[in-house]
Short mmCIF file of N, CA and C in Angstrom, two decimals:
data_model
loop_
_atom_site.label_atom_id
_atom_site.label_comp_id
_atom_site.label_asym_id
_atom_site.label_seq_id
_atom_site.Cartn_x
_atom_site.Cartn_y
_atom_site.Cartn_z
N MET E 78 134.45 -5.05 -92.13
CA MET E 78 134.92 -5.35 -90.76
C MET E 78 136.34 -4.68 -90.35
N SER E 79 137.17 -5.43 -91.47
CA SER E 79 138.56 -5.16 -91.40
C SER E 79 139.05 -3.71 -91.59
N PHE E 80 138.22 -3.17 -92.54
CA PHE E 80 138.52 -1.66 -92.80
C PHE E 80 138.30 -0.94 -91.59
N GLY E 81 137.33 -0.98 -90.69
CA GLY E 81 137.17 -0.29 -89.43
C GLY E 81 138.25 -0.60 -88.69
N ARG E 82 138.79 -1.76 -88.28
CA ARG E 82 139.78 -2.22 -87.37
C ARG E 82 141.20 -1.49 -88.15
N ASN E 83 141.44 -1.53 -89.33
CA ASN E 83 142.74 -0.94 -89.74
C ASN E 83 142.67 0.62 -89.82
N SER E 84 141.46 1.01 -89.95
CA SER E 84 141.63 2.53 -89.92
C SER E 84 140.92 3.25 -88.67
N LEU E 85 140.86 2.51 -87.64
CA LEU E 85 140.40 3.10 -86.46
C LEU E 85 141.05 4.19 -85.79
N PRO E 86 142.49 4.18 -85.69
CA PRO E 86 143.23 5.21 -85.32
C PRO E 86 143.03 6.42 -86.32
N THR E 87 142.96 6.24 -87.57
CA THR E 87 142.61 7.60 -88.46
C THR E 87 141.19 8.06 -88.13
N ILE E 88 140.02 7.17 -87.95
CA ILE E 88 138.94 7.74 -87.61
C ILE E 88 138.76 8.38 -86.26
N VAL E 89 139.45 7.93 -85.38
CA VAL E 89 139.58 8.54 -83.96
C VAL E 89 139.99 9.96 -84.12
N THR E 90 141.26 9.97 -84.91
CA THR E 90 141.90 11.30 -85.14
C THR E 90 141.11 12.42 -85.91
N LEU E 91 140.39 11.90 -86.89
CA LEU E 91 139.37 12.63 -87.66
C LEU E 91 138.06 13.06 -86.76
N VAL E 92 137.61 12.30 -86.03
CA VAL E 92 136.55 12.69 -84.89
C VAL E 92 137.37 13.75 -84.02
N MET E 93 138.64 13.67 -83.78
CA MET E 93 139.16 14.80 -82.79
C MET E 93 139.10 15.93 -83.53
N VAL E 94 139.56 15.98 -84.71
CA VAL E 94 139.77 17.44 -85.35
C VAL E 94 138.59 17.88 -85.74
N VAL E 95 137.38 17.18 -85.96
CA VAL E 95 136.17 17.75 -86.27
C VAL E 95 135.54 18.24 -84.98
N ALA E 96 135.58 17.35 -83.86
CA ALA E 96 135.34 17.97 -82.57
C ALA E 96 135.87 19.08 -82.12
N PHE E 97 137.09 19.17 -82.35
CA PHE E 97 137.80 20.61 -81.86
C PHE E 97 137.28 21.60 -82.99
N GLY E 98 137.00 21.38 -84.20
CA GLY E 98 136.66 22.41 -84.85
C GLY E 98 135.40 22.86 -84.67
N LEU E 99 134.36 21.89 -84.41
CA LEU E 99 132.96 22.32 -83.69
C LEU E 99 132.91 22.89 -82.26
N PHE E 100 133.62 22.38 -81.50
CA PHE E 100 133.44 22.64 -80.15
C PHE E 100 134.81 23.09 -79.40
N GLY E 101 135.87 23.36 -80.16
CA GLY E 101 137.12 24.00 -79.63
C GLY E 101 137.02 25.20 -78.81
N GLY E 102 136.26 26.14 -79.41
CA GLY E 102 136.01 27.49 -79.05
C GLY E 102 135.33 27.43 -77.55
N LEU E 103 134.19 26.59 -77.53
CA LEU E 103 133.56 26.48 -76.27
C LEU E 103 134.43 25.84 -75.28
N LEU E 104 135.31 24.78 -75.63
CA LEU E 104 136.16 24.28 -74.56
C LEU E 104 137.20 25.25 -73.91
N LEU E 105 137.66 25.98 -75.08
CA LEU E 105 138.59 27.02 -74.37
C LEU E 105 137.99 28.16 -73.68
N THR E 106 136.71 28.47 -73.92
CA THR E 106 136.31 29.42 -73.05
C THR E 106 135.74 28.88 -71.75
N ARG E 107 135.35 27.64 -71.61
CA ARG E 107 134.70 26.82 -70.43
C ARG E 107 136.04 26.56 -69.44
N VAL E 108 137.08 26.38 -70.06
CA VAL E 108 138.52 25.90 -69.30
C VAL E 108 139.45 26.85 -69.55
N GLY E 109 139.34 27.97 -68.93
CA GLY E 109 140.10 29.08 -69.18
C GLY E 109 141.52 29.13 -69.35
N TYR E 110 142.28 28.04 -68.55
CA TYR E 110 143.70 27.84 -68.68
C TYR E 110 144.06 27.35 -69.95
N LEU E 111 143.11 26.52 -70.82
CA LEU E 111 143.51 25.93 -72.17
C LEU E 111 143.65 27.36 -73.16
N ALA E 112 143.12 28.51 -72.82
CA ALA E 112 143.24 29.75 -73.77
C ALA E 112 144.66 30.41 -73.61
N VAL E 113 145.30 30.05 -72.52
CA VAL E 113 146.54 30.73 -72.14
C VAL E 113 147.51 30.63 -73.55
N PRO E 114 147.93 29.60 -74.17
CA PRO E 114 148.71 29.36 -75.27
C PRO E 114 148.17 30.21 -76.52
N ALA E 115 147.08 30.27 -76.73
CA ALA E 115 146.50 31.04 -78.03
C ALA E 115 146.49 32.61 -77.46
N ALA E 116 146.59 33.01 -76.22
CA ALA E 116 146.72 34.42 -75.83
C ALA E 116 148.03 34.94 -76.09
N VAL E 117 149.10 33.95 -76.05
CA VAL E 117 150.50 34.53 -76.20
C VAL E 117 150.91 34.05 -77.65
N GLY E 118 149.93 33.77 -78.46
CA GLY E 118 150.41 33.60 -79.97
C GLY E 118 150.44 32.06 -80.26
N LEU E 119 150.53 31.25 -79.39
CA LEU E 119 150.90 29.58 -79.57
C LEU E 119 149.62 28.91 -80.47
N PRO E 120 149.71 28.08 -80.87
CA PRO E 120 148.69 27.11 -81.40
C PRO E 120 147.76 26.60 -80.45
N ASP E 121 146.57 26.61 -80.44
CA ASP E 121 145.89 25.97 -79.29
C ASP E 121 145.11 24.59 -79.59
N ALA E 122 145.52 23.79 -78.78
CA ALA E 122 144.94 22.50 -78.88
C ALA E 122 145.18 21.65 -80.33
N VAL E 123 144.11 20.97 -80.61
CA VAL E 123 144.36 20.17 -81.88
C VAL E 123 143.64 20.98 -83.07
N PRO E 124 144.34 21.13 -84.10
CA PRO E 124 143.79 21.97 -85.27
C PRO E 124 142.35 21.53 -85.65
N GLY E 125 141.40 22.36 -85.51
CA GLY E 125 139.97 22.24 -85.79
C GLY E 125 139.84 22.03 -87.45
N LEU E 126 138.84 21.14 -87.66
CA LEU E 126 138.35 20.95 -89.09
C LEU E 126 136.95 21.40 -89.16
N ARG E 127 136.81 22.64 -89.81
CA ARG E 127 135.58 23.52 -89.78
C ARG E 127 135.31 24.06 -91.18
N VAL E 128 134.10 24.56 -91.30
CA VAL E 128 133.73 25.18 -92.44
C VAL E 128 133.65 26.88 -92.77
N THR E 129 133.72 27.31 -91.37
CA THR E 129 133.52 28.70 -91.34
C THR E 129 134.71 29.23 -90.50
N THR E 130 134.83 30.63 -90.56
CA THR E 130 135.70 31.09 -89.69
C THR E 130 135.28 31.21 -88.18
N VAL E 131 136.06 31.51 -87.26
CA VAL E 131 135.78 31.77 -85.90
C VAL E 131 136.00 33.03 -85.39
N GLY E 132 135.07 33.81 -85.00
CA GLY E 132 135.25 35.07 -84.53
C GLY E 132 135.88 36.20 -85.66
N GLU E 133 136.94 36.68 -85.33
CA GLU E 133 137.50 37.64 -86.28
C GLU E 133 138.49 36.99 -87.06
N THR E 134 138.57 35.66 -87.09
CA THR E 134 139.85 35.17 -87.76
C THR E 134 139.67 35.27 -89.16
N THR E 135 141.00 35.19 -90.08
CA THR E 135 140.67 35.34 -91.43
C THR E 135 140.60 33.94 -92.24
N TRP E 136 140.34 34.18 -93.46
CA TRP E 136 140.24 32.78 -94.26
C TRP E 136 141.31 32.12 -94.44
N ASP E 137 142.46 32.85 -94.30
CA ASP E 137 143.84 32.16 -94.34
C ASP E 137 144.20 31.39 -93.25
N THR E 138 143.75 32.03 -92.15
CA THR E 138 143.77 31.12 -90.87
C THR E 138 142.76 29.92 -90.84
N LEU E 139 141.80 30.09 -91.38
CA LEU E 139 141.00 28.97 -91.62
C LEU E 139 141.63 27.67 -92.57
N LEU E 140 142.03 28.16 -93.47
CA LEU E 140 142.61 27.37 -94.42
C LEU E 140 143.95 26.41 -93.95
N THR E 141 144.63 27.50 -93.19
CA THR E 141 145.97 26.74 -92.58
C THR E 141 145.46 25.94 -91.21
N ASP E 142 144.29 25.91 -90.65
CA ASP E 142 143.84 25.14 -89.74
C ASP E 142 143.42 23.72 -90.37
N ILE E 143 142.69 23.80 -91.57
CA ILE E 143 142.11 22.90 -92.19
C ILE E 143 143.47 21.97 -92.83
N VAL E 144 144.47 22.55 -93.37
CA VAL E 144 145.54 21.91 -93.84
C VAL E 144 146.22 21.30 -92.59
N ALA E 145 146.34 21.90 -91.65
CA ALA E 145 147.00 21.29 -90.16
C ALA E 145 146.18 20.12 -89.98
N ALA E 146 144.86 20.20 -89.83
CA ALA E 146 144.15 19.03 -89.47
C ALA E 146 144.18 17.81 -90.61
N LEU E 147 144.32 18.29 -91.66
CA LEU E 147 144.54 17.07 -92.65
C LEU E 147 145.86 16.33 -92.59
N VAL E 148 147.01 17.20 -92.27
CA VAL E 148 148.21 16.58 -92.11
C VAL E 148 148.25 15.77 -90.90
N LEU E 149 147.61 16.27 -89.70
CA LEU E 149 147.47 15.35 -88.62
C LEU E 149 146.94 14.00 -88.95
N VAL E 150 145.80 14.02 -89.70
CA VAL E 150 145.22 12.88 -89.97
C VAL E 150 145.86 11.80 -90.99
N ALA E 151 146.66 12.57 -91.86
CA ALA E 151 147.27 11.86 -92.85
C ALA E 151 148.56 11.31 -92.29
N VAL E 152 149.35 11.76 -91.12
CA VAL E 152 150.48 11.20 -90.42
C VAL E 152 149.79 10.01 -89.67
N VAL E 153 148.84 10.11 -89.01
CA VAL E 153 148.31 8.90 -88.05
C VAL E 153 147.79 7.77 -89.24
N ALA E 154 147.25 8.19 -90.18
CA ALA E 154 146.79 7.30 -91.26
C ALA E 154 148.13 6.54 -91.86
N SER E 155 149.09 6.79 -91.99
CA SER E 155 150.27 6.25 -92.34
C SER E 155 150.78 5.49 -91.66
N THR E 156 150.55 5.27 -90.22
CA THR E 156 151.06 4.30 -89.33
C THR E 156 150.35 2.98 -89.38
N LYS E 157 151.01 1.89 -89.51
CA LYS E 157 150.39 0.51 -89.57
C LYS E 157 150.89 -0.38 -88.27
N ARG E 158 151.19 0.22 -87.45
CA ARG E 158 151.63 -0.59 -86.14
C ARG E 158 150.74 -0.32 -84.99
N GLY E 159 151.26 -0.93 -83.76
CA GLY E 159 150.35 -0.76 -82.52
C GLY E 159 150.18 0.52 -81.82
N PHE E 160 150.10 0.37 -80.41
CA PHE E 160 149.93 1.61 -79.58
C PHE E 160 150.87 2.59 -79.76
N TRP E 161 152.10 2.27 -79.38
CA TRP E 161 153.16 3.23 -79.25
C TRP E 161 153.70 4.00 -80.70
N ALA E 162 153.46 3.07 -81.55
CA ALA E 162 153.79 3.97 -82.91
C ALA E 162 152.68 4.56 -83.41
N THR E 163 151.40 4.21 -83.02
CA THR E 163 150.47 5.27 -83.48
C THR E 163 150.26 6.56 -82.41
N TRP E 164 150.70 6.35 -81.16
CA TRP E 164 151.08 7.50 -80.31
C TRP E 164 152.05 8.34 -80.89
N GLY E 165 153.29 7.88 -81.17
CA GLY E 165 154.20 8.61 -81.75
C GLY E 165 153.86 9.19 -83.21
N SER E 166 153.22 8.51 -84.05
CA SER E 166 152.78 9.31 -85.11
C SER E 166 151.74 10.35 -84.85
N PHE E 167 150.92 10.30 -83.84
CA PHE E 167 150.09 11.32 -83.52
C PHE E 167 150.84 12.50 -82.93
N VAL E 168 151.87 12.33 -82.09
CA VAL E 168 152.73 13.41 -81.62
C VAL E 168 153.38 14.21 -82.82
N LEU E 169 154.06 13.11 -83.73
CA LEU E 169 154.66 13.71 -84.81
C LEU E 169 153.76 14.53 -85.69
N GLY E 170 152.38 14.10 -85.73
CA GLY E 170 151.41 14.81 -86.81
C GLY E 170 151.15 16.12 -86.14
N MET E 171 151.02 16.15 -84.53
CA MET E 171 150.84 17.56 -83.90
C MET E 171 151.90 18.55 -84.07
N LEU E 172 153.31 17.93 -84.04
CA LEU E 172 154.19 18.78 -84.33
C LEU E 172 154.24 19.38 -85.77
N LEU E 173 154.05 18.54 -86.56
CA LEU E 173 153.94 19.28 -88.07
C LEU E 173 152.83 20.18 -88.04
N ALA E 174 151.67 19.89 -87.63
CA ALA E 174 150.54 20.51 -87.54
C ALA E 174 150.76 22.12 -86.87
N ASP E 175 151.24 21.89 -85.65
CA ASP E 175 151.43 23.02 -85.02
C ASP E 175 152.82 23.90 -85.43
N LEU E 176 153.63 23.23 -86.25
CA LEU E 176 154.79 24.24 -86.90
C LEU E 176 153.89 24.75 -88.01
N LEU E 177 153.30 24.34 -88.91
CA LEU E 177 152.45 25.00 -89.68
C LEU E 177 151.73 26.25 -89.06
N ARG E 178 150.96 25.87 -88.26
CA ARG E 178 150.01 27.00 -87.67
C ARG E 178 150.98 28.16 -87.01
N ALA E 179 151.98 27.83 -86.40
CA ALA E 179 153.04 28.84 -85.86
C ALA E 179 153.65 29.60 -86.97
N ALA E 180 154.07 29.03 -88.01
CA ALA E 180 154.56 29.59 -89.08
C ALA E 180 153.46 30.82 -89.85
N HIS E 181 152.12 30.21 -89.84
CA HIS E 181 151.29 31.23 -90.35
C HIS E 181 151.19 32.35 -89.47
N THR E 182 151.05 31.94 -87.97
CA THR E 182 150.91 33.09 -87.17
C THR E 182 152.23 34.06 -87.10
N ALA E 183 153.28 33.73 -87.33
CA ALA E 183 154.36 34.58 -87.28
C ALA E 183 154.42 35.41 -88.72
N PHE E 184 153.81 34.83 -89.61
CA PHE E 184 153.90 35.55 -91.03
C PHE E 184 152.62 36.45 -91.00
N VAL E 185 151.57 36.32 -90.30
CA VAL E 185 150.63 37.20 -90.21
C VAL E 185 151.07 38.29 -89.14
N ALA E 186 151.76 38.06 -88.00
CA ALA E 186 152.25 39.04 -87.07
C ALA E 186 153.43 40.02 -87.50
N GLY E 187 154.06 39.49 -88.90
CA GLY E 187 155.11 40.23 -89.57
C GLY E 187 156.22 40.48 -88.57
N GLU E 188 156.70 39.31 -87.84
CA GLU E 188 157.83 39.39 -87.06
C GLU E 188 159.17 39.25 -87.64
N GLY E 189 160.22 39.57 -87.00
CA GLY E 189 161.47 39.55 -87.76
C GLY E 189 162.10 37.88 -87.39
N LEU E 190 163.12 37.71 -87.64
CA LEU E 190 163.66 36.48 -87.60
C LEU E 190 163.62 35.85 -86.32
N THR E 191 163.87 36.85 -85.13
CA THR E 191 163.77 36.29 -83.73
C THR E 191 162.34 35.77 -83.38
N GLY E 192 161.56 36.65 -83.76
CA GLY E 192 159.96 36.50 -83.57
C GLY E 192 159.56 35.25 -84.23
N TYR E 193 160.13 35.05 -85.51
CA TYR E 193 159.78 33.98 -86.24
C TYR E 193 160.25 32.53 -85.60
N LEU E 194 161.35 32.65 -85.19
CA LEU E 194 162.04 31.38 -84.48
C LEU E 194 161.32 31.19 -83.28
N GLY E 195 160.80 32.36 -82.52
CA GLY E 195 160.09 32.25 -81.23
C GLY E 195 158.70 31.48 -81.34
N TYR E 196 158.04 31.83 -82.49
CA TYR E 196 156.86 31.33 -82.97
C TYR E 196 156.97 29.68 -83.12
N LEU E 197 157.94 29.52 -83.82
CA LEU E 197 158.20 28.01 -84.22
C LEU E 197 158.59 27.33 -82.98
N ALA E 198 159.61 27.76 -82.36
CA ALA E 198 159.74 26.98 -80.92
C ALA E 198 158.56 26.83 -80.10
N GLY E 199 157.53 28.09 -79.87
CA GLY E 199 156.28 27.69 -79.22
C GLY E 199 155.39 26.72 -79.84
N GLY E 200 155.41 26.76 -81.32
CA GLY E 200 154.49 25.79 -81.92
C GLY E 200 155.13 24.19 -81.89
N LEU E 201 156.38 24.14 -81.73
CA LEU E 201 157.09 22.66 -81.36
C LEU E 201 156.68 22.44 -80.10
N ALA E 202 156.66 23.21 -78.86
CA ALA E 202 156.46 23.07 -77.59
C ALA E 202 154.96 22.62 -77.43
N ALA E 203 154.21 23.48 -78.12
CA ALA E 203 152.72 23.20 -77.90
C ALA E 203 152.32 22.01 -78.88
N GLY E 204 152.89 21.62 -79.91
CA GLY E 204 152.73 20.42 -80.56
C GLY E 204 152.77 19.24 -79.97
N LEU E 205 154.08 19.23 -79.18
CA LEU E 205 154.60 18.14 -78.32
C LEU E 205 153.76 17.81 -77.16
N LEU E 206 153.40 18.91 -76.55
CA LEU E 206 152.38 18.84 -75.26
C LEU E 206 151.29 18.29 -75.66
N TRP E 207 150.42 18.85 -76.62
CA TRP E 207 149.04 18.16 -76.79
C TRP E 207 149.12 16.83 -77.64
N GLY E 208 150.28 16.56 -78.43
CA GLY E 208 150.62 15.29 -78.87
C GLY E 208 150.57 14.18 -77.84
N ILE E 209 151.38 14.57 -76.78
CA ILE E 209 151.53 13.52 -75.66
C ILE E 209 150.42 13.62 -74.95
N LEU E 210 149.60 14.69 -74.60
CA LEU E 210 148.52 14.59 -73.93
C LEU E 210 147.24 13.68 -74.58
N LEU E 211 147.08 13.89 -75.79
CA LEU E 211 145.91 13.18 -76.57
C LEU E 211 146.33 12.11 -77.35
N GLY E 212 147.63 11.90 -77.62
CA GLY E 212 148.20 10.72 -78.54
C GLY E 212 147.55 9.31 -78.01
N TRP E 213 147.23 9.33 -76.81
CA TRP E 213 146.88 7.92 -76.34
C TRP E 213 145.35 7.38 -76.75
N LEU E 214 144.70 8.38 -77.25
CA LEU E 214 143.41 8.01 -77.91
C LEU E 214 143.45 7.39 -79.18
N PRO E 215 144.16 7.75 -80.17
CA PRO E 215 144.57 7.14 -81.47
C PRO E 215 145.23 5.79 -81.04
N GLY E 216 146.27 5.83 -80.18
CA GLY E 216 147.01 4.83 -79.85
C GLY E 216 145.87 3.48 -79.27
N LEU E 217 145.13 3.78 -78.53
CA LEU E 217 144.12 2.95 -77.91
C LEU E 217 143.38 2.18 -78.84
N ALA E 218 143.09 3.08 -80.07
CA ALA E 218 142.32 2.58 -81.20
C ALA E 218 143.17 1.72 -82.01
N ALA E 219 144.48 1.64 -81.88
CA ALA E 219 145.36 0.72 -82.61
C ALA E 219 145.57 -0.57 -82.14
N LEU E 220 144.91 -0.50 -80.99
CA LEU E 220 145.22 -1.99 -80.11
C LEU E 220 144.27 -3.23 -80.77
N PRO E 221 143.31 -3.16 -81.33
CA PRO E 221 142.65 -4.39 -81.92
C PRO E 221 143.47 -4.73 -83.16
N ARG E 222 143.88 -3.80 -83.84
CA ARG E 222 144.66 -4.23 -84.89
C ARG E 222 145.89 -5.04 -84.61
N ARG E 223 146.55 -4.36 -83.66
CA ARG E 223 147.81 -5.32 -83.18
C ARG E 223 147.35 -6.49 -82.68
N ARG E 224 146.31 -6.67 -82.00
CA ARG E 224 146.01 -7.90 -81.41
C ARG E 224 145.80 -9.03 -82.53
N ALA E 225 145.04 -8.45 -83.74
CA ALA E 225 145.01 -9.21 -84.99
C ALA E 225 146.20 -9.69 -85.51
N VAL E 226 147.29 -8.83 -85.48
CA VAL E 226 148.62 -9.21 -85.88
C VAL E 226 149.09 -10.32 -85.04
N ARG E 227 149.08 -10.21 -83.69
CA ARG E 227 149.73 -11.33 -82.67
C ARG E 227 148.83 -12.50 -82.98
N GLN E 228 147.50 -12.55 -83.02
CA GLN E 228 146.78 -13.91 -83.26
C GLN E 228 147.12 -14.51 -84.76
N ALA E 229 147.67 -13.81 -85.55
CA ALA E 229 147.99 -14.42 -86.91
C ALA E 229 149.33 -14.99 -86.93
N GLY E 230 149.97 -15.09 -85.88
CA GLY E 230 151.20 -15.61 -85.48
C GLY E 230 152.35 -14.74 -85.63
N GLY E 231 152.08 -13.29 -85.36
CA GLY E 231 153.13 -12.46 -85.29
C GLY E 231 153.81 -12.01 -86.75
N ARG E 232 153.24 -12.46 -87.55
CA ARG E 232 153.63 -12.06 -89.07
C ARG E 232 153.51 -10.65 -89.18
N ASP E 233 154.24 -9.97 -90.21
CA ASP E 233 154.31 -8.67 -90.56
C ASP E 233 152.78 -8.31 -91.15
N GLU E 234 152.30 -7.27 -91.27
CA GLU E 234 150.98 -6.96 -91.52
C GLU E 234 150.77 -7.19 -93.05
N GLU E 235 151.82 -6.72 -93.64
CA GLU E 235 151.72 -6.92 -95.22
C GLU E 235 151.64 -8.38 -95.71
N GLN E 236 151.90 -9.36 -94.94
CA GLN E 236 151.88 -10.79 -95.03
C GLN E 236 150.68 -11.43 -94.49
N LEU E 237 149.77 -10.60 -93.97
CA LEU E 237 148.59 -11.40 -93.31
C LEU E 237 147.57 -11.68 -94.28
N PRO E 238 146.72 -12.56 -94.12
CA PRO E 238 145.72 -12.87 -95.15
C PRO E 238 144.68 -11.79 -95.31
N ALA E 239 143.98 -11.83 -96.35
CA ALA E 239 143.00 -10.66 -96.58
C ALA E 239 142.09 -10.79 -95.50
N GLY E 240 141.40 -9.56 -94.92
CA GLY E 240 140.53 -9.52 -94.07
C GLY E 240 141.00 -8.84 -92.70
N ILE E 241 142.46 -8.94 -92.34
CA ILE E 241 142.91 -8.45 -91.39
C ILE E 241 143.56 -7.06 -91.81
N ASN E 242 144.29 -6.83 -93.10
CA ASN E 242 144.64 -5.67 -93.59
C ASN E 242 144.49 -5.61 -95.25
N SER E 243 143.02 -5.31 -95.36
CA SER E 243 142.59 -5.31 -96.87
C SER E 243 142.69 -3.95 -97.14
N MET E 244 143.44 -3.03 -96.46
CA MET E 244 143.50 -1.58 -97.28
C MET E 244 144.64 -1.60 -98.21
N GLY E 245 145.49 -2.58 -98.20
CA GLY E 245 146.63 -2.63 -99.12
C GLY E 245 147.88 -2.64 -98.71
#
C-alpha cells in the first residue's frame, strides 16, 4: 500500500510516456495544432516510450525518445515532496528530455552552431510549455503522500515510521 502511495507520481509519469508512445501519433493527427512544433523541428509533447519506430523515423530517434522518456520518469521519481515540488520536477524532467531530443534533431539535421543553438532554445521552450501544461498530473498524484506526511505530525519523510515511506 505505501509503495503505491510513494511512487504514484512516478507511475502517473510512466503511464503518460507509455500513452504518448502508443497514442501520441494519433493525438497529433487528430488535433492538428499540436503537430506545429514537430513541423518546425521542435520536440512534440511528452517523449513516447515505445518499442518500434513511427513512420520513417530512424532507430536512433527511437532510442533518443526512449532515453528522454526514462530521464523524465527518473527525475519525477527522485522527488519526495508534495504537489509543487513534483510539478517542478516534471517541468525539469521535460526540460532535460526535450533538450536531449532537440540536440539529437540538431545533430541529425547537420546544422551549424546557430542552428544547433536554435534547436536547443526551441527544445527548452517546448519542454517548459509541456512541463507546465502536464505537470499537474503527477503533482496531483503526490497529494496522498503529502497528506500522510502531515498526518504524521509534519516530520520529514525520512523520519516517518515504516509504511508511509517504505522505499528507503
